[in-house]
Coordinates of C-alpha atoms in Angstrom, one line a residue:
X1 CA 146.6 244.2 161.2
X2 CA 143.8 244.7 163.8
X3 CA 140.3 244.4 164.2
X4 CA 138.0 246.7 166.5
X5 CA 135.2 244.7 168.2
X6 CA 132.9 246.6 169.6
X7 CA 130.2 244.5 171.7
X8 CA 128.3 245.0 174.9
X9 CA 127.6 241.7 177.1
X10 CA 123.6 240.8 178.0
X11 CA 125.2 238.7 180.7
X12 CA 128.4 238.8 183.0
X13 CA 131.0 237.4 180.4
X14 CA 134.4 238.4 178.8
X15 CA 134.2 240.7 176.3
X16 CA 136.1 241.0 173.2
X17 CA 138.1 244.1 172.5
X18 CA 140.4 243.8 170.1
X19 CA 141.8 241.1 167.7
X20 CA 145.6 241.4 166.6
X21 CA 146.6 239.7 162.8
X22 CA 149.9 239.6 161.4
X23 CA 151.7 236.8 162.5
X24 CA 152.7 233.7 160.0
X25 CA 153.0 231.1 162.7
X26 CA 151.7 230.1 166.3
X27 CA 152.1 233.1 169.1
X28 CA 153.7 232.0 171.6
X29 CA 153.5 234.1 173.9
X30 CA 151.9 238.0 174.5
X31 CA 151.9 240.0 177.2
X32 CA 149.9 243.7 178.0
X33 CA 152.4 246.7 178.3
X34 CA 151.6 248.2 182.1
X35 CA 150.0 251.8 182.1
X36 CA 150.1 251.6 178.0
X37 CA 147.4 250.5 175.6
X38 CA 150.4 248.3 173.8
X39 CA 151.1 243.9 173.5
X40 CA 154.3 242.6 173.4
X41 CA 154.3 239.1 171.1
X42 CA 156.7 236.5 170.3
X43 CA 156.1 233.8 167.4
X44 CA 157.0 230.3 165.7
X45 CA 157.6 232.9 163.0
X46 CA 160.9 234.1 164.5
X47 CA 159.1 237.8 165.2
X48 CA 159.2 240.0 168.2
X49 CA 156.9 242.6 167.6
X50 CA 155.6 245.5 170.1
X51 CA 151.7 246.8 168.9
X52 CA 150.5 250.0 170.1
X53 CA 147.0 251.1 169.8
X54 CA 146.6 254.0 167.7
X55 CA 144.0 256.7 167.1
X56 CA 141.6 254.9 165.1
X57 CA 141.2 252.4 167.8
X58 CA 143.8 249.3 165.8
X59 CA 147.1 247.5 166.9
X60 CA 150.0 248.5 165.1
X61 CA 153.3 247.2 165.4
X62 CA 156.1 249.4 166.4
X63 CA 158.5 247.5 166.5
X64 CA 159.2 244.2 164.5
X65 CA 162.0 242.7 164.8
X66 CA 162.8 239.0 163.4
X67 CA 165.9 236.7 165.2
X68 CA 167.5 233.6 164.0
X69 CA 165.4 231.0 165.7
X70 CA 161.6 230.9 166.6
X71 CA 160.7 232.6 169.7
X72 CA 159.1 230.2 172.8
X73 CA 158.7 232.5 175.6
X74 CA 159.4 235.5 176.7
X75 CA 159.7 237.7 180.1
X76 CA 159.2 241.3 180.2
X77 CA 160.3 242.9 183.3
X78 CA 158.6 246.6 182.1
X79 CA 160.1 249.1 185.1
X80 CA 163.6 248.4 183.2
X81 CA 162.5 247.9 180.1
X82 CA 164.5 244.8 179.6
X83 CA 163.0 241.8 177.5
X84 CA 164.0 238.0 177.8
X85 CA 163.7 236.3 174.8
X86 CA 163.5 232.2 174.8
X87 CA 164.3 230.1 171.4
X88 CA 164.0 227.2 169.3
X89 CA 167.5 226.7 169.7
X90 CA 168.0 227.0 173.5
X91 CA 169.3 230.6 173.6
X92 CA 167.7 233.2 175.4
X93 CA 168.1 236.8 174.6
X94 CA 168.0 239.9 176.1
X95 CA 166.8 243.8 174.6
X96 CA 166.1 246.9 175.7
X97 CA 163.3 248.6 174.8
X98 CA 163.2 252.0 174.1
X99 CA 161.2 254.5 175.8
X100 CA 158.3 254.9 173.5
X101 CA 158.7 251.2 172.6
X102 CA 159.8 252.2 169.1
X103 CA 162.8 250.9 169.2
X104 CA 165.2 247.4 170.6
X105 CA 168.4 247.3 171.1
X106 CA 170.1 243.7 171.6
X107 CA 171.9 243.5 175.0
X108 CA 173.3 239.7 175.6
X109 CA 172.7 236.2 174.1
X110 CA 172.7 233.4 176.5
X111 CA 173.7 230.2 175.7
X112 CA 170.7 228.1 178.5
X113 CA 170.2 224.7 176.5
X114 CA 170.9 222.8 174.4
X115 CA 167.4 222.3 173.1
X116 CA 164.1 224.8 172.9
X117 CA 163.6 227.1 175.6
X118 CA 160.4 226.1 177.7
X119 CA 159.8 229.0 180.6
X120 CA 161.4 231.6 181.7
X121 CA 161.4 234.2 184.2
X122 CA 163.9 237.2 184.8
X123 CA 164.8 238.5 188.5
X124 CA 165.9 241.9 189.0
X125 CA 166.4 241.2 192.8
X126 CA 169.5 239.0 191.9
X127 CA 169.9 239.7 188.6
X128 CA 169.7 236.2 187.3
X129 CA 167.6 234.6 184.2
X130 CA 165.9 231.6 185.3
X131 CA 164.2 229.4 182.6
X132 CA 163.7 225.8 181.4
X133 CA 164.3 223.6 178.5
X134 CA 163.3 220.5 176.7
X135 CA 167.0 219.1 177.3
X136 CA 165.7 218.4 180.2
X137 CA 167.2 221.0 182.4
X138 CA 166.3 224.4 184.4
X139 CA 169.4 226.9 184.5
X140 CA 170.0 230.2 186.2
X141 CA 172.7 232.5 184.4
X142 CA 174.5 235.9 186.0
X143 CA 172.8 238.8 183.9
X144 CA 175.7 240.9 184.9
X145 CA 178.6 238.6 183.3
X146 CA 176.3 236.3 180.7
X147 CA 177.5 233.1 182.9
X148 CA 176.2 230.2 183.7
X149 CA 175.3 230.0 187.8
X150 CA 173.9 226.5 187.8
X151 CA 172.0 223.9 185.8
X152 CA 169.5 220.6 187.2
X153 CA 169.0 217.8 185.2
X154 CA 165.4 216.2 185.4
X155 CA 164.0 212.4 183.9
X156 CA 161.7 214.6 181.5
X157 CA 161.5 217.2 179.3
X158 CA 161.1 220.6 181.5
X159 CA 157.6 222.5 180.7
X160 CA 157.7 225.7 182.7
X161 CA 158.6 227.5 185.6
X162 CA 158.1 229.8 188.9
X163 CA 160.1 231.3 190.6
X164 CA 159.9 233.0 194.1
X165 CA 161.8 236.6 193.7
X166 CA 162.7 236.5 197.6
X167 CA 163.5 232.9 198.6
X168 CA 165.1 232.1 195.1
X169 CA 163.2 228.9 194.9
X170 CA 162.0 227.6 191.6
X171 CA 159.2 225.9 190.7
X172 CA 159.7 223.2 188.3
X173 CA 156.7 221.4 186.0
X174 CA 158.0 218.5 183.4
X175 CA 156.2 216.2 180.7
X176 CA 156.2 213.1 183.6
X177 CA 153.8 215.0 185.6
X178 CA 156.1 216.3 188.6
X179 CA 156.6 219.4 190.1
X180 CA 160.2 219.9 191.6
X181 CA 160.4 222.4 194.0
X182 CA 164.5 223.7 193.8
X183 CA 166.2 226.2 196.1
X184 CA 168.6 227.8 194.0
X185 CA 172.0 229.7 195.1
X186 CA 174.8 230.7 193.3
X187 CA 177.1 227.8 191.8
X188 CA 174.7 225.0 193.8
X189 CA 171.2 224.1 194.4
X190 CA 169.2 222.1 196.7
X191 CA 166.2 219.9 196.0
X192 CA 163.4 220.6 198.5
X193 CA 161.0 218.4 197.6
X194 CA 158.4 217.0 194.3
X195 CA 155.2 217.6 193.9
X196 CA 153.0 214.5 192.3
X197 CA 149.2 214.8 191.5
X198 CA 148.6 214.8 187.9
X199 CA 148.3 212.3 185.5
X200 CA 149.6 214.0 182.6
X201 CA 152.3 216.4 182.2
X202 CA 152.7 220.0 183.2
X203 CA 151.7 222.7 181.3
X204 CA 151.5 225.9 183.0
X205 CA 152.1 226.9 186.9
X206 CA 151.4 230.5 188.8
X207 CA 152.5 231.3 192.1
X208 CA 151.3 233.6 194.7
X209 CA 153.7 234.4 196.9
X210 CA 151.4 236.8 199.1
X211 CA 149.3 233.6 200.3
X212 CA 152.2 230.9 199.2
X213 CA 149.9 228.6 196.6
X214 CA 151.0 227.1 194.0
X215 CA 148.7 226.1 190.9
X216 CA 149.3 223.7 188.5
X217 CA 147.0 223.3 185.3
X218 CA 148.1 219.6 182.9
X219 CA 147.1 217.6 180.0
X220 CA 145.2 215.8 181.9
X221 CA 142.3 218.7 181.8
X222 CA 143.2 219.7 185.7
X223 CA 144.2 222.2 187.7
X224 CA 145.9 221.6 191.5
X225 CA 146.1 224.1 194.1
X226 CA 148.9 223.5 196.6
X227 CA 149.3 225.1 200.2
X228 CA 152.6 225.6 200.1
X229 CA 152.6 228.1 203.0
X230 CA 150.3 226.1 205.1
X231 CA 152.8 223.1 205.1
X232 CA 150.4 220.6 205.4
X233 CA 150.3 218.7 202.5
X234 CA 147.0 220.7 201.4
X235 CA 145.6 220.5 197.6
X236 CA 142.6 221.0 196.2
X237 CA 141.4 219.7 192.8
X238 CA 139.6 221.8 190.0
X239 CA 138.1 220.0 187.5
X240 CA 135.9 221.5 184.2
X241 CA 138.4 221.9 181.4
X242 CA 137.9 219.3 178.6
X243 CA 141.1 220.0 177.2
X244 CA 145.0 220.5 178.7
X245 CA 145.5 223.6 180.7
X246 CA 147.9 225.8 179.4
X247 CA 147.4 229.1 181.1
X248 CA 146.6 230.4 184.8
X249 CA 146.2 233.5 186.8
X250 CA 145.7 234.0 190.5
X251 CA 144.0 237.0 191.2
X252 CA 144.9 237.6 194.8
X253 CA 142.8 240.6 195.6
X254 CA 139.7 239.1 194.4
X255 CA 140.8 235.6 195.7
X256 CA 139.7 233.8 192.0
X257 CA 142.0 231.7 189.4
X258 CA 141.6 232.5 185.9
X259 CA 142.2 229.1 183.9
X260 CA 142.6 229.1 180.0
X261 CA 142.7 225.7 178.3
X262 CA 143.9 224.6 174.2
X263 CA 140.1 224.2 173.2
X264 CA 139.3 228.3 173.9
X265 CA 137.9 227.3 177.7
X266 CA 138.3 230.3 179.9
X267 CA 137.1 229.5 183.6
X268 CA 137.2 231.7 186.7
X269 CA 137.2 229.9 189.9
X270 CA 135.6 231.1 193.0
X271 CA 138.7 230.7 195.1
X272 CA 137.4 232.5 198.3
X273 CA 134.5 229.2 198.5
X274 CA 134.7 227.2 201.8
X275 CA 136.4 224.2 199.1
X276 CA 137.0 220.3 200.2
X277 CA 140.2 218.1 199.4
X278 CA 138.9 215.4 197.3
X279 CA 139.2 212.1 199.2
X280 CA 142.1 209.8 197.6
X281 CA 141.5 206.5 196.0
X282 CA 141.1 203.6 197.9
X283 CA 142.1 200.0 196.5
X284 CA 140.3 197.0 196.9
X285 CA 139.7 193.4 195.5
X286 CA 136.1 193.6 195.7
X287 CA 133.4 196.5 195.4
X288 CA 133.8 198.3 198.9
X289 CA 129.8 198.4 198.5
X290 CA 128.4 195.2 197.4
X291 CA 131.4 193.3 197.8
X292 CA 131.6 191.1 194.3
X293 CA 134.9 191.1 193.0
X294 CA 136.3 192.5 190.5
X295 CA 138.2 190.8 187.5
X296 CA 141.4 190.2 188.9
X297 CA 140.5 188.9 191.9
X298 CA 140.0 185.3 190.8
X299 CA 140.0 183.8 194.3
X300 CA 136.7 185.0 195.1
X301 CA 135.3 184.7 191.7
X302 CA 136.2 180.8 192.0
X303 CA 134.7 180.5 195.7
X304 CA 131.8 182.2 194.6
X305 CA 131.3 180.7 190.8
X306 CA 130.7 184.8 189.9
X307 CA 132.2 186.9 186.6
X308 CA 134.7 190.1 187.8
X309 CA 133.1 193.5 187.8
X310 CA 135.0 196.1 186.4
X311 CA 136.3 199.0 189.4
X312 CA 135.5 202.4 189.6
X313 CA 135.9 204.8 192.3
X314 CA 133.3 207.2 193.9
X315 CA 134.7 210.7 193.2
X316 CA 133.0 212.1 196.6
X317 CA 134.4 209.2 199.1
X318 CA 136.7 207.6 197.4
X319 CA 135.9 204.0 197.6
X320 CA 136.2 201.4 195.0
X321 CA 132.9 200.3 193.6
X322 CA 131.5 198.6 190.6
X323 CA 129.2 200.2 188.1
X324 CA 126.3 198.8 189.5
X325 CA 126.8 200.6 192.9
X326 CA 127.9 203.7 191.3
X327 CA 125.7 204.4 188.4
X328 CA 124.6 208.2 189.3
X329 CA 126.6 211.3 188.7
X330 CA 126.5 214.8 189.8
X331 CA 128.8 217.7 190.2
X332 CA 130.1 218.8 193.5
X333 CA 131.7 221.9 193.1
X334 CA 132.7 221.7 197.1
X335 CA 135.6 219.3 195.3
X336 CA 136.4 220.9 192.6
X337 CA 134.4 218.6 190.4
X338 CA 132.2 221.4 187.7
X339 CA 130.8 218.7 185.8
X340 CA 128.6 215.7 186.6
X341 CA 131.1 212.8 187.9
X342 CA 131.0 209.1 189.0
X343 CA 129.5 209.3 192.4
X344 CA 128.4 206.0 194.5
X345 CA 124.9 205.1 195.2
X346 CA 125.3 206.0 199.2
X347 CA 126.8 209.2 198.3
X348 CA 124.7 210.7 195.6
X349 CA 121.9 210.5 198.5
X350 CA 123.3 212.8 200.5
X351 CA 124.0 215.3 197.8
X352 CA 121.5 218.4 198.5
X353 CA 120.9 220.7 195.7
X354 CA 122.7 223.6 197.1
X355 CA 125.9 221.1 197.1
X356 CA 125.9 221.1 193.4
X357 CA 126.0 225.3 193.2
X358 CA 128.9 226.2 191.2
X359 CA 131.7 227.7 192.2
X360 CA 133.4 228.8 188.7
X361 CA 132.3 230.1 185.8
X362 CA 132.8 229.2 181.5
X363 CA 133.1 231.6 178.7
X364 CA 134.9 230.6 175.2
X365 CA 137.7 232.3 174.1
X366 CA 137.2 230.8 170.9
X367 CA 140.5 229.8 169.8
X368 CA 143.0 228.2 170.6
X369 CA 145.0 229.2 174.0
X370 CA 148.8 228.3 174.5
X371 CA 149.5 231.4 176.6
X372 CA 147.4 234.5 178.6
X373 CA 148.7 237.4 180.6
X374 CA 146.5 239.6 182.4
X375 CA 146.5 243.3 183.9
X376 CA 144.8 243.3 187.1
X377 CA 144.5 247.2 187.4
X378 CA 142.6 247.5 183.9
X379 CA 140.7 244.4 184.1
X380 CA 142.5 243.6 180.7
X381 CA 143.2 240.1 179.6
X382 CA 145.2 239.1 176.1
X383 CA 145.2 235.4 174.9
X384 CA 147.1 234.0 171.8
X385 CA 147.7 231.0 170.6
X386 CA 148.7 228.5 166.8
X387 CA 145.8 230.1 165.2
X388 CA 148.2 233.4 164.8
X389 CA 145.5 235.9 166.3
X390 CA 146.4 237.4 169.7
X391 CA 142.7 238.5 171.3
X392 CA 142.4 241.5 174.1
X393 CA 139.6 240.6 176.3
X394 CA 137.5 242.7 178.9
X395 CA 137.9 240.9 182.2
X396 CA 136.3 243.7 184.3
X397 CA 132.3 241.5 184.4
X398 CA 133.5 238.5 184.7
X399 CA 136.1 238.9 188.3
X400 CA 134.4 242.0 189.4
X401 CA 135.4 245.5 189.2
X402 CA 137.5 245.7 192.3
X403 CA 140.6 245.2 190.3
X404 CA 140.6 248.6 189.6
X405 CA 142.1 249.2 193.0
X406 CA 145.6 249.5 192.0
X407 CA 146.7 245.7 192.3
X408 CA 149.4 245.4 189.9
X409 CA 150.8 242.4 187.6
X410 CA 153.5 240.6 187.6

């Protein structure tokens, strides 16, 4: 079922602790038991299953139990107990766990799409179950009576979700690329405003609701912090996944963002750096630098008898520019930007070598990542993901070991 690892880093890196087997079909999602060495797991394979680490040092599953439809996502709230259960079929589910997690009892179905269950999170505060679906729609249902309290349509399918405990506003990310920020009440809503900075769709948020930031990581390879709290208008760009983001973690004691991605990438981002915005694109007919046009602009090409260069944009100022002018690269961490970039001529000059220290570091999970969930307190880390293993990782090098101070998760 399990696999001990036993390894000892040379250098500051993850290490592995445990690998978890079993499953038929993709994990979905997996989350660490607080304050026990146990995983919660939910599967394509239609499996909930609870492993507890025994004696000899191996997960073992306590408690299997298979439902009708595949399992998406899940939310464990773990001082109740409770479980929230998302499906193929737009139904969430609720159990109750036992005490020593070897047995579940069913408690409600809910009936929250029409279509698979995206994201989901469950508030004990007002006893509602917000979550999201690919028909398009975030809903919030009464715990208490099973109901339905209210339901928002969007333009695309809806990816996944946030949602502040104490404001009751929701955070919503879709396949168009949007974030819609939704104050939610009982019977009615309010649209607050939408968030628009990626270029591909949503695929994972995290909230911080000590400092107010919201991050965003998308298909296309990205992650966005937005200064929610500061009400400015604030984001920063972090850029040095090469494949979609599809997990995050904001560590707010230790002020760094754990980002996992689909190809195994795990990077930690120094989120305590002195950072810059990256500057926003500027348009322009003709290089901003030499000034020859660039294909469209057949005016000047006429006037001048001259081909069209093809535009490209200086990631460090933002002006349009043609290759010519821009054919250097660097990083420049300052932005966000990990891994050597398009820079202009002008700009890669006043680079200085201490510009391009970074501010995050790699490791490889070394499979696939759909979902992570971390435990602050232990330094522990479990990813999972459609290769069917669930991995236990050993955070404590790699984001220091002040997390042993008692911060807890989610």
């Amino acid at each position: 079922m399990a696999a001990e690892i036993h390894s000892r880093p040379q250098t500051a890196r993850p290490i592995l602790l445990n690998k978890i087997e079993g499953h038929s079909d993709a994990v979905n999602a997996a989350v660490l038991i607080p304050k026990e060495d146990g995983v919660i797991t939910v599967s394509e394979d239609r499996t909930i299953r609870v492993w507890l680490k025994r004696d000899s040092g191996q997960y073992w599953p306590s408690i299997y139990h298979t439902v009708s439809s595949p399992c998406s996502c899940m939310s464990y709230h773990h001082d109740s107990r409770r479980i929230f259960i998302g499906q193929d079929n737009g139904a969430v589910v609720e159990f109750l766990i036992s005490e020593d997690f070897n047995k579940m009892n069913h408690v409600k179905t809910y009936p929250a799409h029409q279509n698979r269950v995206s994201d989901m999170v469950f508030s004990l505060e007002s006893e509602w179950v917000v979550s999201t679906g690919h028909d398009k729609s975030v809903s919030w249902m009464c715990t208490h009576s099973g109901s339905m309290l209210g339901r928002h349509y969007f333009t695309a399918w809806a990816s996944c979700l946030q949602y502040d405990h104490e404001t009751q506003h929701a955070f919503v990310g879709d396949y168009s690329g949007q974030i819609t920020l939704l104050k939610l009440e009982k019977q009615t809503y309010s649209t607050i405003t939408t968030l628009k900075g990626h270029e591909g769709s949503i695929a994972t948020l995290w909230w911080d609701p000590v400092q107010r930031l919201l991050f965003s990581g998308a298909s296309d390879h990205s992650v966005i912090m937005w200064d929610i709290g500061g009400r400015k208008g604030r984001t920063l760009l972090l850029q040095g996944h090469h494949e979609r983001v599809q997990a995050l973690r904001y560590l707010q004691l230790t002020r760094q963002l754990l980002s996992c991605s689909a190809d195994g990438g795990i990077a930690v981002w120094n989120m305590d750096a002195q950072r810059e915005e990256a500057p926003q694109w500027l348009d322009s007919d003709s290089c901003q630098k030499c000034e020859q046009p660039f294909f469209w602009n057949i005016k000047q090409m006429w006037d001048t008898k001259t081909l069209g260069l093809r535009q490209h944009h200086c990631r460090k100022c933002g002006k349009a520019v043609c290759g010519k002018c821009s054919s250097k690269r660097s990083t420049f961490p300052i932005m966000g930007f990990e891994f050597p970039v398009r820079v202009c001529d002008a700009c890669f000059d006043t680079i200085k070598e201490e510009d391009r220290t970074a501010l995050a570091t790699f490791h490889e999970g070394k499979h696939n990542i759909a979902h992570m969930d971390m435990d602050p307190s232990r330094g522990l880390m479990v990813t999972c993901g459609s290769d069917r293993i669930v991995k236990i990782w050993d955070m404590t090098q790699v984001v220091g070991c002040s997390l042993a101070t008692g911060f807890s998760s989610r």
